[in-house]
Short mmCIF file of C-alpha atoms and ligand atoms in Angstrom, two decimals:
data_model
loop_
_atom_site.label_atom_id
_atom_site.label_comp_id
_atom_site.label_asym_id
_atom_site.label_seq_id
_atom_site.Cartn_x
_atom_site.Cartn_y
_atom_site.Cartn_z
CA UNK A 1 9.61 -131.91 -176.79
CA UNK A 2 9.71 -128.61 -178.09
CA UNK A 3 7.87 -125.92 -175.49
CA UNK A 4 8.70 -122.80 -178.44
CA UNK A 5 10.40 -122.75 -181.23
CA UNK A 6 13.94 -122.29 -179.85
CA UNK A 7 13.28 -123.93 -176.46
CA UNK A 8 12.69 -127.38 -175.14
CA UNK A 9 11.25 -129.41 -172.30
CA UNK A 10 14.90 -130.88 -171.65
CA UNK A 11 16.52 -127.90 -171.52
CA UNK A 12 14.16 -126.15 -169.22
CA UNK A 13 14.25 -129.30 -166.90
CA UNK A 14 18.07 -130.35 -167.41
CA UNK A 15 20.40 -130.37 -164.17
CA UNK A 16 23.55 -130.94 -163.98
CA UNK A 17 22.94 -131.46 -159.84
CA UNK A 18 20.60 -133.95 -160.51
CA UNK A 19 21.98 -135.67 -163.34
CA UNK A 20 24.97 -136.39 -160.75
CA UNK A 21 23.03 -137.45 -157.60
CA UNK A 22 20.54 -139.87 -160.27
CA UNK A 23 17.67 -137.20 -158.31
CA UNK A 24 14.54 -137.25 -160.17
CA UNK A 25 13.42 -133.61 -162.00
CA UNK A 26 10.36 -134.56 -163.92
CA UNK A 27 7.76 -131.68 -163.61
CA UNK A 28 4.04 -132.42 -162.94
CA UNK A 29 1.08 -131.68 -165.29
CA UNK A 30 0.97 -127.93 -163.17
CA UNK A 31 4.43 -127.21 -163.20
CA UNK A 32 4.66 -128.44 -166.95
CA UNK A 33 2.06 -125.55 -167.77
CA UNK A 34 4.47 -123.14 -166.26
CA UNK A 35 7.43 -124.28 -168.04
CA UNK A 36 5.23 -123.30 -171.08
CA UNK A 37 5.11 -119.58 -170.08
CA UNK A 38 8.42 -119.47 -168.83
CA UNK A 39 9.44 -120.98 -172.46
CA UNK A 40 7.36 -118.37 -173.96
CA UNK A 41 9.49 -115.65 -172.22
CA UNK A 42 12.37 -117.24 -172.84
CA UNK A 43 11.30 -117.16 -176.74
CA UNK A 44 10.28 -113.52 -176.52
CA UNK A 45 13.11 -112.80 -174.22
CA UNK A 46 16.01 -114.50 -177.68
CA UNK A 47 13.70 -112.75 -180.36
CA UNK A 48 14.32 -109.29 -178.92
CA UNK A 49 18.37 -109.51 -177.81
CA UNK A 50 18.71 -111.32 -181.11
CA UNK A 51 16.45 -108.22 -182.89
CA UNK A 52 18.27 -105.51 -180.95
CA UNK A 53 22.07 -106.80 -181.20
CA UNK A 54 21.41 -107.26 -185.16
CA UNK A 55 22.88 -110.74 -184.42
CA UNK A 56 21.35 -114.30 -183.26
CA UNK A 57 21.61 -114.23 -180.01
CA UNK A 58 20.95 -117.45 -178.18
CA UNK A 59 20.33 -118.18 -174.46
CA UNK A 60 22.48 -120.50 -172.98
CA UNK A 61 23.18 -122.67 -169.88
CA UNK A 62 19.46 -122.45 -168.70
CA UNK A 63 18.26 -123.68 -165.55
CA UNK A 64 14.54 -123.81 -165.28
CA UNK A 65 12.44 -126.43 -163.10
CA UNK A 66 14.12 -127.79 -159.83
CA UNK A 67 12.14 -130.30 -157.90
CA UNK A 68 12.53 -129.79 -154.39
CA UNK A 69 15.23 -132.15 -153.46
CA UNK A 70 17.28 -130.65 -156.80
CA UNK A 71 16.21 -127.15 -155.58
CA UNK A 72 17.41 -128.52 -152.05
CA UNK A 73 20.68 -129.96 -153.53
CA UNK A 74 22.16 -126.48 -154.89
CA UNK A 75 20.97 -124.94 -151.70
CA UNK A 76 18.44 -122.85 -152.74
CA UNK A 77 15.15 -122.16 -151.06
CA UNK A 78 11.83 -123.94 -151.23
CA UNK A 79 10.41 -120.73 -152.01
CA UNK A 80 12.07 -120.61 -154.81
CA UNK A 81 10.18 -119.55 -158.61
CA UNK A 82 12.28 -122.44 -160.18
CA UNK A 83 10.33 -124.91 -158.27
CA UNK A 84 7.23 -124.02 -159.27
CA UNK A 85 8.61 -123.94 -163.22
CA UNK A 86 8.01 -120.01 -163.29
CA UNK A 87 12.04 -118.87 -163.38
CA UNK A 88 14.85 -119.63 -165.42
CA UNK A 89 18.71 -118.63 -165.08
CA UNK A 90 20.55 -117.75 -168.35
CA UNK A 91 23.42 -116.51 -170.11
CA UNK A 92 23.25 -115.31 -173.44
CA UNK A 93 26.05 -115.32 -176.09
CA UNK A 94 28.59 -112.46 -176.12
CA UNK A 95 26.36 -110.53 -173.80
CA UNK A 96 27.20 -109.70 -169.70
CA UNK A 97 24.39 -110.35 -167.46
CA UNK A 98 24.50 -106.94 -166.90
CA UNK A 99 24.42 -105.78 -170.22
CA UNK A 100 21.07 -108.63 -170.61
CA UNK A 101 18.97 -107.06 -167.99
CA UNK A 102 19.91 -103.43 -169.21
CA UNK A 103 18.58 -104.32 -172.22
CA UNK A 104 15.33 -105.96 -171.11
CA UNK A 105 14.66 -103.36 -168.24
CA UNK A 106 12.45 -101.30 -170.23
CA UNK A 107 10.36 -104.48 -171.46
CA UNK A 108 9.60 -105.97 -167.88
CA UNK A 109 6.20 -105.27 -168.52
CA UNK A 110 5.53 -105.58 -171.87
CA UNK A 111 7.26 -109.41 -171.48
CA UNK A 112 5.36 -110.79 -168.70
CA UNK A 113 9.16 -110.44 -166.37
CA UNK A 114 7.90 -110.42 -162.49
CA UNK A 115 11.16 -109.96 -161.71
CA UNK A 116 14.50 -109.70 -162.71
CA UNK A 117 17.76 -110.23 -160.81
CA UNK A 118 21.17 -109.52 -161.89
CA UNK A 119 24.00 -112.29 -160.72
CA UNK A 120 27.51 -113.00 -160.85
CA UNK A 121 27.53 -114.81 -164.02
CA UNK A 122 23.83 -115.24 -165.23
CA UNK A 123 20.30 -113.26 -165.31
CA UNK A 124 17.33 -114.67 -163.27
CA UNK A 125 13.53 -114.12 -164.69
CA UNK A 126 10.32 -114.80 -163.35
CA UNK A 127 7.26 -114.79 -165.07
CA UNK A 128 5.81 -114.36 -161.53
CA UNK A 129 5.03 -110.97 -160.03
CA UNK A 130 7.08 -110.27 -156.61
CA UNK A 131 5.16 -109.54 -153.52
CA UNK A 132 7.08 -106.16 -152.90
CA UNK A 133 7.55 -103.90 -155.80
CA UNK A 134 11.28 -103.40 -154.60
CA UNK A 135 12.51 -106.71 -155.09
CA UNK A 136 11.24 -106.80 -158.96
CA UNK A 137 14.71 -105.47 -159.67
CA UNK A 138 17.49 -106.56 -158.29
CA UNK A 139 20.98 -107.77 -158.30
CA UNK A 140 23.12 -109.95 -156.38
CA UNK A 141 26.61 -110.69 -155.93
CA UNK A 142 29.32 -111.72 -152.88
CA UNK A 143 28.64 -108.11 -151.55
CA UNK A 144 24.79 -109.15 -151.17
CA UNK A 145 21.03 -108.46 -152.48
CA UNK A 146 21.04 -104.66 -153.90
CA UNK A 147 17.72 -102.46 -155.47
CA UNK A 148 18.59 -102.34 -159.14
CA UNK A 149 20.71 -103.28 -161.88
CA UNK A 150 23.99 -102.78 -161.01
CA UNK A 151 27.47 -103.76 -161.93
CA UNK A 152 28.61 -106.68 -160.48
CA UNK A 153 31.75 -107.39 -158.09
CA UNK A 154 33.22 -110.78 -158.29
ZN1 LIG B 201 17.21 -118.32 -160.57
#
């Protein structure tokens, strides 16, 4: 089922965790709703880098919606955006992670991004707004949670 034009339920809901450990990661009705927006921002997200690099630029190895146990699984928290179906993780073609959230820094607001975080191999948005302004923008890598985009150190 397509959610927008370039994006689809699967691929917002695919795991390669659960796929492995036959663990369930269908969303419910709510969580489906959020997929939609986080598609949407996804969609919005392609149009621009593909608009700005003069060259289709697709998003690639998405993870969106975790359930719980699948959130669980690949040790992340329950607090976590992707089980609520409001975050994805991407890469997108011949672009760094860093060089992705340079680019879409000064369209946070305009694209509905709550927050943004730079990591070791992908980019992490949220269509949900962050409790504390200072975590909207962040990155992470072995050396730990920074303020800002910065260069990462693997
Ligand atoms: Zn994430």
């Amino acid at each position: 089922m397509n959610l927008t034009k370039n994006f689809t339920l699967q691929e917002l809901t695919a795991s390669d965790w659960a796929a492995r450990h036959g663990v369930e990661n269908t969303p419910t009705p709510a969580v489906l709703a959020e997929l939609r927006r986080t598609a949407e921002l996804l969609q919005r997200i392609r149009n621009y880098l593909t608009a700005s690099t003069g060259i289709d630029t697709p998003l690639t190895n998405i993870s969106g919606y975790r359930s719980i146990p699948v959130n669980r699984g690949i040790g992340s928290s329950d607090g976590s955006d992707h089980v609520r179906g409001c975050a994805a993780d991407f890469k997108a073609l011949r672009m760094t992670p860093y060089q992705v959230c340079q680019a879409l820094l000064p369209k946070l607001d305009e694209f509905g991004i709550g927050q943004i975080i730079n990591e070791l191999t992908w980019v992490h948005v949220s269509t949900k707004m962050v409790a504390k302004p200072i975590n909207r923008i962040i990155t992470i890598d072995r050396h730990g949670t920074r303020a800002g985009i910065l260069q990462v150190r693997p």
